[in-house]
C-alpha cells in the first residue's frame, strides 16, 4: 500500500474476488502534512506511480477523493503527473471542446441526456488505454458516471446467450449511424462529420474515415451514414488473461438510434431485440454509480471498464482526458 494514500471504503463499491471496485483513495492524514494540496498530490503520484499502476491493473478503476483539485488546470497537472502519453480524440462521436492542456469537456450534450455504457472509442482501430474524469461542478442529484467491469459483463452474457456470443466472436458487429453536417449538442453522440473528421471537405473526410476503418455514404441533406465494421467486440485482455465485452452495442438506445436497426452482426444479420436489451439489463445490474463530489478524480482502465452517464436536471460539469 502506498503510505501517502489511504484506501477507504464507500457504500456504493462492489467486491469481486475480495477486490473492491472501484478502489477509493484519500489523503493519509498520518503521513501527509498538507493532505489536500495539488502540488503534494502530483508529487505523490510521481513517487507512488508503481503502486498506482498496480492498483489500477488489479481493480480497473481508482477514485481519488478529498484532494484539493478545484480547477481544470489543477486536473491537467494531475493527469500530467501520471506520465501517460496523450491520446488524440479523432473520429469519436461525442461533442467535446478543449479546456486547457490535455483536458476536454467530457460530453457537451444536455446533462438530462443519458449516455449508455461503452468503452471509449470502442469502434476505432485504436482506443485509449486510460481515461481520467474530474468533477468540477457536482450535480445535486443524479449525474453519476456509472462504471462496470467488462469481463464480468462478458461472462454473464456468455452464460445466458452462448450461441449469440459465439456469433459475435466470429463475425463482430457493424455500426451504421447517421452523422449530421454540424454538431448537435442536444445528443450525446451528436458530433457532426465536420468536427469528427476535422474538415469541411467531403473527400478529405472520406480519406480520414478510411484510415479509421469507416465507410461514408453521403445523404442529400448534407449528413452522412457512418458505417464501421465489422468491429471485433469480444477482445482478449492479455495483461489480465481474460475476455472482455469491448463494445458500445447498446449506447445509442436513448439518443434516437434503435440499436436493433443501427447495429447488426458482422454478416449483416440483425441482432435479436431481446438479446440487445437483456445485455443492457445485465450491465445495469453489475454497475457501480458513485455520486460525484467536487474535486473527485476518477481514473479508469479503458480495457477493463465500461462507463456511461446518468441523467440529471441540475448543473453538472465533468471534464475528461484520454491517454495511451
mmCIF file of C-alpha atoms in Angstrom:
data_model
loop_
_atom_site.group_PDB
_atom_site.id
_atom_site.type_symbol
_atom_site.label_atom_id
_atom_site.label_comp_id
_atom_site.label_asym_id
_atom_site.label_seq_id
_atom_site.Cartn_x
_atom_site.Cartn_y
_atom_site.Cartn_z
ATOM 1 C CA UNK A 1 0.000 0.000 0.000
ATOM 2 C CA UNK A 2 1.352 3.446 -0.903
ATOM 3 C CA UNK A 3 1.656 5.066 2.511
ATOM 4 C CA UNK A 4 0.829 8.520 1.123
ATOM 5 C CA UNK A 5 -2.688 7.325 0.308
ATOM 6 C CA UNK A 6 -5.402 5.858 2.479
ATOM 7 C CA UNK A 7 -7.581 3.245 0.785
ATOM 8 C CA UNK A 8 -11.140 3.782 2.026
ATOM 9 C CA UNK A 9 -14.492 2.113 1.569
ATOM 10 C CA UNK A 10 -17.728 3.745 0.439
ATOM 11 C CA UNK A 11 -21.254 2.265 0.307
ATOM 12 C CA UNK A 12 -21.533 2.073 -3.480
ATOM 13 C CA UNK A 13 -18.472 -0.161 -4.006
ATOM 14 C CA UNK A 14 -18.832 -3.756 -5.147
ATOM 15 C CA UNK A 15 -16.446 -6.611 -4.376
ATOM 16 C CA UNK A 16 -15.221 -9.243 -6.833
ATOM 17 C CA UNK A 17 -12.929 -11.993 -5.515
ATOM 18 C CA UNK A 18 -12.274 -9.857 -2.402
ATOM 19 C CA UNK A 19 -11.166 -6.924 -4.586
ATOM 20 C CA UNK A 20 -13.130 -3.667 -4.170
ATOM 21 C CA UNK A 21 -14.449 -1.987 -7.299
ATOM 22 C CA UNK A 22 -13.524 0.756 -7.715
ATOM 23 C CA UNK A 23 -10.609 1.379 -5.384
ATOM 24 C CA UNK A 24 -11.043 4.661 -3.493
ATOM 25 C CA UNK A 25 -8.005 6.646 -2.312
ATOM 26 C CA UNK A 26 -7.982 9.594 0.083
ATOM 27 C CA UNK A 27 -5.121 11.540 1.712
ATOM 28 C CA UNK A 28 -3.432 9.685 4.574
ATOM 29 C CA UNK A 29 -3.505 12.150 7.495
ATOM 30 C CA UNK A 30 -0.754 10.289 9.352
ATOM 31 C CA UNK A 31 1.821 10.771 6.590
ATOM 32 C CA UNK A 32 0.761 13.909 4.693
ATOM 33 C CA UNK A 33 1.366 17.268 6.312
ATOM 34 C CA UNK A 34 -0.720 19.162 3.740
ATOM 35 C CA UNK A 35 -3.101 16.427 2.629
ATOM 36 C CA UNK A 36 -5.218 18.430 0.215
ATOM 37 C CA UNK A 37 -2.641 20.390 -1.802
ATOM 38 C CA UNK A 38 -2.483 19.757 -5.549
ATOM 39 C CA UNK A 39 1.303 20.106 -5.614
ATOM 40 C CA UNK A 40 1.685 17.444 -2.937
ATOM 41 C CA UNK A 41 -0.749 15.185 -4.785
ATOM 42 C CA UNK A 42 1.144 15.448 -8.070
ATOM 43 C CA UNK A 43 4.485 14.768 -6.373
ATOM 44 C CA UNK A 44 2.979 11.798 -4.556
ATOM 45 C CA UNK A 45 1.588 10.423 -7.814
ATOM 46 C CA UNK A 46 5.061 10.565 -9.336
ATOM 47 C CA UNK A 47 6.723 8.805 -6.407
ATOM 48 C CA UNK A 48 3.903 6.278 -5.947
ATOM 49 C CA UNK A 49 3.410 5.560 -9.651
ATOM 50 C CA UNK A 50 4.286 1.818 -9.437
ATOM 51 C CA UNK A 51 1.746 1.373 -6.626
ATOM 52 C CA UNK A 52 -0.941 3.280 -8.542
ATOM 53 C CA UNK A 53 -0.302 1.345 -11.762
ATOM 54 C CA UNK A 54 -0.546 -1.935 -9.872
ATOM 55 C CA UNK A 55 -3.754 -0.845 -8.139
ATOM 56 C CA UNK A 56 -5.344 0.238 -11.429
ATOM 57 C CA UNK A 57 -4.413 -3.067 -13.034
ATOM 58 C CA UNK A 58 -5.904 -5.004 -10.130
ATOM 59 C CA UNK A 59 -9.156 -3.071 -9.721
ATOM 60 C CA UNK A 60 -9.777 -1.434 -13.115
ATOM 61 C CA UNK A 61 -10.711 1.965 -11.650
ATOM 62 C CA UNK A 62 -9.323 4.277 -8.960
ATOM 63 C CA UNK A 63 -11.297 7.168 -7.448
ATOM 64 C CA UNK A 64 -9.323 9.949 -5.739
ATOM 65 C CA UNK A 65 -11.402 11.747 -3.094
ATOM 66 C CA UNK A 66 -10.578 14.527 -0.643
ATOM 67 C CA UNK A 67 -7.784 16.213 -2.579
ATOM 68 C CA UNK A 68 -7.818 19.936 -3.345
ATOM 69 C CA UNK A 69 -8.371 19.621 -7.101
ATOM 70 C CA UNK A 70 -10.543 22.629 -7.914
ATOM 71 C CA UNK A 71 -9.912 23.764 -11.482
ATOM 72 C CA UNK A 72 -9.298 22.381 -14.956
ATOM 73 C CA UNK A 73 -5.668 23.471 -14.607
ATOM 74 C CA UNK A 74 -5.350 21.508 -11.350
ATOM 75 C CA UNK A 75 -6.815 18.481 -13.112
ATOM 76 C CA UNK A 76 -4.401 18.891 -16.030
ATOM 77 C CA UNK A 77 -1.475 18.859 -13.572
ATOM 78 C CA UNK A 78 -2.785 15.649 -12.011
ATOM 79 C CA UNK A 79 -3.074 13.994 -15.433
ATOM 80 C CA UNK A 80 0.430 15.133 -16.399
ATOM 81 C CA UNK A 81 1.849 13.717 -13.160
ATOM 82 C CA UNK A 82 0.950 10.170 -14.237
ATOM 83 C CA UNK A 83 3.205 10.462 -17.288
ATOM 84 C CA UNK A 84 0.827 8.751 -19.704
ATOM 85 C CA UNK A 85 1.013 9.744 -23.362
ATOM 86 C CA UNK A 86 -1.890 11.852 -24.595
ATOM 87 C CA UNK A 87 -4.449 10.160 -26.855
ATOM 88 C CA UNK A 88 -5.895 12.384 -29.622
ATOM 89 C CA UNK A 89 -9.686 12.436 -29.857
ATOM 90 C CA UNK A 90 -10.079 11.776 -33.600
ATOM 91 C CA UNK A 91 -13.132 10.047 -35.023
ATOM 92 C CA UNK A 92 -15.077 9.994 -31.757
ATOM 93 C CA UNK A 93 -18.809 10.735 -31.744
ATOM 94 C CA UNK A 94 -19.180 12.891 -28.611
ATOM 95 C CA UNK A 95 -19.205 16.704 -28.888
ATOM 96 C CA UNK A 96 -16.173 17.901 -26.896
ATOM 97 C CA UNK A 97 -14.132 21.075 -26.507
ATOM 98 C CA UNK A 98 -10.557 21.528 -25.306
ATOM 99 C CA UNK A 99 -10.481 23.400 -21.977
ATOM 100 C CA UNK A 100 -6.786 23.550 -21.082
ATOM 101 C CA UNK A 101 -3.753 21.412 -21.903
ATOM 102 C CA UNK A 102 -4.886 17.792 -22.130
ATOM 103 C CA UNK A 103 -8.292 18.469 -20.598
ATOM 104 C CA UNK A 104 -11.567 18.393 -22.567
ATOM 105 C CA UNK A 105 -15.238 18.608 -21.756
ATOM 106 C CA UNK A 106 -16.463 15.036 -21.323
ATOM 107 C CA UNK A 107 -19.640 15.492 -23.373
ATOM 108 C CA UNK A 108 -21.419 18.743 -24.176
ATOM 109 C CA UNK A 109 -24.911 17.334 -24.608
ATOM 110 C CA UNK A 110 -27.502 18.476 -22.022
ATOM 111 C CA UNK A 111 -26.969 16.760 -18.651
ATOM 112 C CA UNK A 112 -30.525 15.407 -18.693
ATOM 113 C CA UNK A 113 -29.472 13.087 -21.548
ATOM 114 C CA UNK A 114 -28.396 9.586 -20.533
ATOM 115 C CA UNK A 115 -25.240 8.099 -22.060
ATOM 116 C CA UNK A 116 -25.193 4.314 -22.381
ATOM 117 C CA UNK A 117 -22.313 2.113 -21.273
ATOM 118 C CA UNK A 118 -19.313 1.952 -23.590
ATOM 119 C CA UNK A 119 -15.576 1.596 -23.811
ATOM 120 C CA UNK A 120 -14.085 4.843 -25.065
ATOM 121 C CA UNK A 121 -13.756 4.779 -28.878
ATOM 122 C CA UNK A 122 -14.537 1.059 -28.983
ATOM 123 C CA UNK A 123 -15.233 1.216 -32.735
ATOM 124 C CA UNK A 124 -11.890 2.808 -33.635
ATOM 125 C CA UNK A 125 -8.822 0.793 -34.704
ATOM 126 C CA UNK A 126 -7.017 2.154 -31.640
ATOM 127 C CA UNK A 127 -8.625 3.086 -28.322
ATOM 128 C CA UNK A 128 -7.325 4.961 -25.272
ATOM 129 C CA UNK A 129 -5.731 2.859 -22.557
ATOM 130 C CA UNK A 130 -6.655 5.135 -19.641
ATOM 131 C CA UNK A 131 -9.375 7.721 -19.047
ATOM 132 C CA UNK A 132 -9.475 10.452 -16.442
ATOM 133 C CA UNK A 133 -12.631 12.226 -15.267
ATOM 134 C CA UNK A 134 -12.752 15.235 -12.944
ATOM 135 C CA UNK A 135 -15.806 16.710 -11.224
ATOM 136 C CA UNK A 136 -15.600 20.500 -11.365
ATOM 137 C CA UNK A 137 -19.308 21.103 -10.647
ATOM 138 C CA UNK A 138 -21.208 18.334 -8.858
ATOM 139 C CA UNK A 139 -24.917 17.811 -9.567
ATOM 140 C CA UNK A 140 -27.250 17.959 -6.592
ATOM 141 C CA UNK A 141 -28.757 14.629 -7.622
ATOM 142 C CA UNK A 142 -28.135 12.101 -10.390
ATOM 143 C CA UNK A 143 -25.458 12.761 -12.996
ATOM 144 C CA UNK A 144 -23.179 9.919 -11.881
ATOM 145 C CA UNK A 145 -20.633 8.276 -14.186
ATOM 146 C CA UNK A 146 -21.548 4.594 -13.676
ATOM 147 C CA UNK A 147 -18.828 2.030 -14.306
ATOM 148 C CA UNK A 148 -18.833 -1.746 -14.751
ATOM 149 C CA UNK A 149 -16.165 -4.415 -15.185
ATOM 150 C CA UNK A 150 -16.111 -5.590 -18.788
ATOM 151 C CA UNK A 151 -15.063 -9.181 -18.108
ATOM 152 C CA UNK A 152 -17.946 -9.646 -15.656
ATOM 153 C CA UNK A 153 -20.372 -8.430 -18.333
ATOM 154 C CA UNK A 154 -18.842 -10.817 -20.874
ATOM 155 C CA UNK A 155 -19.071 -13.797 -18.528
ATOM 156 C CA UNK A 156 -22.715 -13.148 -17.662
ATOM 157 C CA UNK A 157 -23.808 -12.564 -21.266
ATOM 158 C CA UNK A 158 -21.896 -15.602 -22.498
ATOM 159 C CA UNK A 159 -23.576 -17.734 -19.812
ATOM 160 C CA UNK A 160 -27.061 -16.570 -20.843
ATOM 161 C CA UNK A 161 -26.555 -16.336 -24.630
ATOM 162 C CA UNK A 162 -23.700 -18.704 -25.591
ATOM 163 C CA UNK A 163 -24.749 -19.044 -29.245
ATOM 164 C CA UNK A 164 -25.071 -15.300 -29.819
ATOM 165 C CA UNK A 165 -21.737 -14.614 -28.112
ATOM 166 C CA UNK A 166 -20.143 -17.280 -30.299
ATOM 167 C CA UNK A 167 -21.523 -15.480 -33.350
ATOM 168 C CA UNK A 168 -20.259 -12.141 -32.040
ATOM 169 C CA UNK A 169 -16.792 -13.592 -31.565
ATOM 170 C CA UNK A 170 -16.849 -14.936 -35.126
ATOM 171 C CA UNK A 171 -18.406 -12.006 -37.000
ATOM 172 C CA UNK A 172 -18.177 -8.890 -34.793
ATOM 173 C CA UNK A 173 -20.599 -6.010 -35.304
ATOM 174 C CA UNK A 174 -21.348 -3.428 -37.988
ATOM 175 C CA UNK A 175 -22.435 0.046 -36.831
ATOM 176 C CA UNK A 176 -24.492 2.175 -39.255
ATOM 177 C CA UNK A 177 -25.093 5.552 -37.624
ATOM 178 C CA UNK A 178 -26.095 8.899 -39.084
ATOM 179 C CA UNK A 179 -23.929 11.999 -38.657
ATOM 180 C CA UNK A 180 -25.294 15.456 -39.318
ATOM 181 C CA UNK A 181 -23.193 18.064 -41.059
ATOM 182 C CA UNK A 182 -22.716 20.143 -37.903
ATOM 183 C CA UNK A 183 -22.631 19.282 -34.211
ATOM 184 C CA UNK A 184 -25.927 18.560 -32.495
ATOM 185 C CA UNK A 185 -25.304 19.472 -28.865
ATOM 186 C CA UNK A 186 -28.663 18.013 -27.844
ATOM 187 C CA UNK A 187 -27.304 14.487 -28.429
ATOM 188 C CA UNK A 188 -24.521 12.683 -26.504
ATOM 189 C CA UNK A 189 -23.327 11.226 -29.841
ATOM 190 C CA UNK A 190 -24.224 14.307 -31.889
ATOM 191 C CA UNK A 191 -20.796 15.244 -33.187
ATOM 192 C CA UNK A 192 -21.162 16.271 -36.843
ATOM 193 C CA UNK A 193 -18.966 14.878 -39.585
ATOM 194 C CA UNK A 194 -17.065 18.165 -39.978
ATOM 195 C CA UNK A 195 -15.950 18.048 -36.343
ATOM 196 C CA UNK A 196 -15.475 14.297 -36.340
ATOM 197 C CA UNK A 197 -13.000 14.388 -39.219
ATOM 198 C CA UNK A 198 -11.715 17.974 -38.693
ATOM 199 C CA UNK A 199 -12.550 19.109 -42.226
ATOM 200 C CA UNK A 200 -15.299 20.630 -44.362
ATOM 201 C CA UNK A 201 -14.096 18.756 -47.446
ATOM 202 C CA UNK A 202 -16.007 15.532 -48.118
ATOM 203 C CA UNK A 203 -13.104 13.885 -49.935
ATOM 204 C CA UNK A 204 -10.755 14.623 -47.033
ATOM 205 C CA UNK A 205 -13.389 13.279 -44.635
ATOM 206 C CA UNK A 206 -13.562 10.059 -46.674
ATOM 207 C CA UNK A 207 -9.773 9.657 -46.556
ATOM 208 C CA UNK A 208 -9.632 10.207 -42.808
ATOM 209 C CA UNK A 209 -12.598 7.917 -42.229
ATOM 210 C CA UNK A 210 -10.962 5.152 -44.270
ATOM 211 C CA UNK A 211 -7.891 5.284 -42.011
ATOM 212 C CA UNK A 212 -10.233 4.584 -39.086
ATOM 213 C CA UNK A 213 -11.902 1.701 -40.905
ATOM 214 C CA UNK A 214 -15.060 3.737 -41.569
ATOM 215 C CA UNK A 215 -17.026 4.000 -44.820
ATOM 216 C CA UNK A 216 -19.087 7.127 -45.515
ATOM 217 C CA UNK A 217 -22.326 7.236 -47.523
ATOM 218 C CA UNK A 218 -23.420 10.829 -48.184
ATOM 219 C CA UNK A 219 -27.031 11.881 -47.675
ATOM 220 C CA UNK A 220 -28.967 14.505 -49.632
ATOM 221 C CA UNK A 221 -29.396 16.707 -46.545
ATOM 222 C CA UNK A 222 -25.624 17.116 -46.122
ATOM 223 C CA UNK A 223 -25.344 14.435 -43.477
ATOM 224 C CA UNK A 224 -23.626 11.093 -43.852
ATOM 225 C CA UNK A 225 -24.149 7.466 -42.880
ATOM 226 C CA UNK A 226 -21.078 6.315 -40.948
ATOM 227 C CA UNK A 227 -20.554 2.574 -41.443
ATOM 228 C CA UNK A 228 -17.937 0.987 -39.192
ATOM 229 C CA UNK A 229 -17.056 -2.656 -39.156
ATOM 230 C CA UNK A 230 -17.102 -5.468 -38.850
ATOM 231 C CA UNK A 231 -15.687 -4.435 -35.467
ATOM 232 C CA UNK A 232 -14.255 -7.025 -33.082
ATOM 233 C CA UNK A 233 -16.181 -6.607 -29.844
ATOM 234 C CA UNK A 234 -15.099 -9.632 -27.825
ATOM 235 C CA UNK A 235 -11.452 -8.899 -27.144
ATOM 236 C CA UNK A 236 -8.779 -10.596 -25.090
ATOM 237 C CA UNK A 237 -7.127 -8.600 -22.326
ATOM 238 C CA UNK A 238 -3.624 -10.065 -22.459
ATOM 239 C CA UNK A 239 -2.378 -8.354 -19.317
ATOM 240 C CA UNK A 240 -5.156 -9.909 -17.224
ATOM 241 C CA UNK A 241 -5.649 -13.031 -19.376
ATOM 242 C CA UNK A 242 -9.416 -12.732 -19.764
ATOM 243 C CA UNK A 243 -12.019 -11.936 -22.396
ATOM 244 C CA UNK A 244 -13.848 -8.621 -22.259
ATOM 245 C CA UNK A 245 -17.099 -7.146 -23.600
ATOM 246 C CA UNK A 246 -15.436 -4.369 -25.611
ATOM 247 C CA UNK A 247 -18.426 -2.775 -27.287
ATOM 248 C CA UNK A 248 -20.882 0.102 -27.243
ATOM 249 C CA UNK A 249 -23.625 -2.141 -28.627
ATOM 250 C CA UNK A 250 -26.410 -0.512 -26.645
ATOM 251 C CA UNK A 251 -25.070 3.002 -26.067
ATOM 252 C CA UNK A 252 -27.213 4.541 -28.831
ATOM 253 C CA UNK A 253 -30.503 3.324 -27.379
ATOM 254 C CA UNK A 254 -31.513 6.564 -25.690
ATOM 255 C CA UNK A 255 -30.348 9.093 -28.280
ATOM 256 C CA UNK A 256 -32.515 8.418 -31.305
ATOM 257 C CA UNK A 257 -30.897 5.288 -32.724
ATOM 258 C CA UNK A 258 -32.614 1.941 -32.392
ATOM 259 C CA UNK A 259 -29.756 -0.497 -31.681
ATOM 260 C CA UNK A 260 -31.638 -3.303 -33.391
ATOM 261 C CA UNK A 261 -31.598 -1.312 -36.659
ATOM 262 C CA UNK A 262 -28.384 0.698 -36.317
ATOM 263 C CA UNK A 263 -26.194 -2.247 -35.286
ATOM 264 C CA UNK A 264 -26.031 -5.701 -36.904
ATOM 265 C CA UNK A 265 -23.857 -8.761 -36.717
ATOM 266 C CA UNK A 266 -20.786 -8.557 -38.934
ATOM 267 C CA UNK A 267 -22.534 -10.709 -41.562
ATOM 268 C CA UNK A 268 -25.342 -8.077 -41.716
ATOM 269 C CA UNK A 269 -27.899 -10.286 -39.983
ATOM 270 C CA UNK A 270 -29.972 -8.394 -37.389
ATOM 271 C CA UNK A 271 -29.417 -8.516 -33.650
ATOM 272 C CA UNK A 272 -32.329 -10.083 -31.728
ATOM 273 C CA UNK A 273 -34.125 -7.350 -29.789
ATOM 274 C CA UNK A 274 -34.346 -9.373 -26.571
ATOM 275 C CA UNK A 275 -30.596 -10.010 -26.751
ATOM 276 C CA UNK A 276 -29.854 -6.255 -27.004
ATOM 277 C CA UNK A 277 -31.983 -5.238 -24.069
ATOM 278 C CA UNK A 278 -31.062 -8.184 -21.872
ATOM 279 C CA UNK A 279 -27.414 -7.205 -22.326
ATOM 280 C CA UNK A 280 -28.299 -3.714 -21.146
ATOM 281 C CA UNK A 281 -30.062 -5.115 -18.080
ATOM 282 C CA UNK A 282 -27.065 -7.266 -17.183
ATOM 283 C CA UNK A 283 -24.756 -4.249 -17.384
ATOM 284 C CA UNK A 284 -27.100 -2.197 -15.194
ATOM 285 C CA UNK A 285 -27.221 -4.977 -12.597
ATOM 286 C CA UNK A 286 -23.428 -5.112 -12.300
ATOM 287 C CA UNK A 287 -22.608 -1.404 -12.470
ATOM 288 C CA UNK A 288 -21.413 0.947 -9.738
ATOM 289 C CA UNK A 289 -22.688 4.537 -9.693
ATOM 290 C CA UNK A 290 -20.903 6.750 -7.168
ATOM 291 C CA UNK A 291 -22.308 10.266 -6.681
ATOM 292 C CA UNK A 292 -19.853 12.915 -7.810
ATOM 293 C CA UNK A 293 -18.363 15.343 -5.303
ATOM 294 C CA UNK A 294 -16.457 18.413 -6.416
ATOM 295 C CA UNK A 295 -12.751 17.653 -6.660
ATOM 296 C CA UNK A 296 -13.187 13.926 -7.343
ATOM 297 C CA UNK A 297 -10.819 12.448 -9.929
ATOM 298 C CA UNK A 298 -11.669 9.059 -11.455
ATOM 299 C CA UNK A 299 -9.022 7.043 -13.312
ATOM 300 C CA UNK A 300 -10.350 4.216 -15.491
ATOM 301 C CA UNK A 301 -8.545 1.440 -17.341
ATOM 302 C CA UNK A 302 -10.393 1.527 -20.666
ATOM 303 C CA UNK A 303 -9.601 -2.141 -21.304
ATOM 304 C CA UNK A 304 -11.168 -3.245 -18.035
ATOM 305 C CA UNK A 305 -14.150 -0.948 -17.520
ATOM 306 C CA UNK A 306 -17.187 0.357 -19.397
ATOM 307 C CA UNK A 307 -18.623 3.723 -18.368
ATOM 308 C CA UNK A 308 -21.699 5.847 -19.043
ATOM 309 C CA UNK A 309 -23.615 8.851 -17.687
ATOM 310 C CA UNK A 310 -26.710 9.091 -15.535
ATOM 311 C CA UNK A 311 -29.063 11.973 -16.381
ATOM 312 C CA UNK A 312 -29.521 14.961 -14.070
ATOM 313 C CA UNK A 313 -31.613 18.120 -14.101
ATOM 314 C CA UNK A 314 -29.074 20.121 -12.098
ATOM 315 C CA UNK A 315 -25.859 21.810 -13.305
ATOM 316 C CA UNK A 316 -23.025 19.341 -13.844
ATOM 317 C CA UNK A 317 -19.513 19.802 -15.221
ATOM 318 C CA UNK A 318 -17.247 16.778 -15.542
ATOM 319 C CA UNK A 319 -14.023 17.123 -17.535
ATOM 320 C CA UNK A 320 -12.022 14.356 -19.189
ATOM 321 C CA UNK A 321 -8.614 13.407 -20.522
ATOM 322 C CA UNK A 322 -7.662 10.428 -22.725
ATOM 323 C CA UNK A 323 -4.311 8.634 -22.558
ATOM 324 C CA UNK A 324 -2.403 5.980 -24.466
#
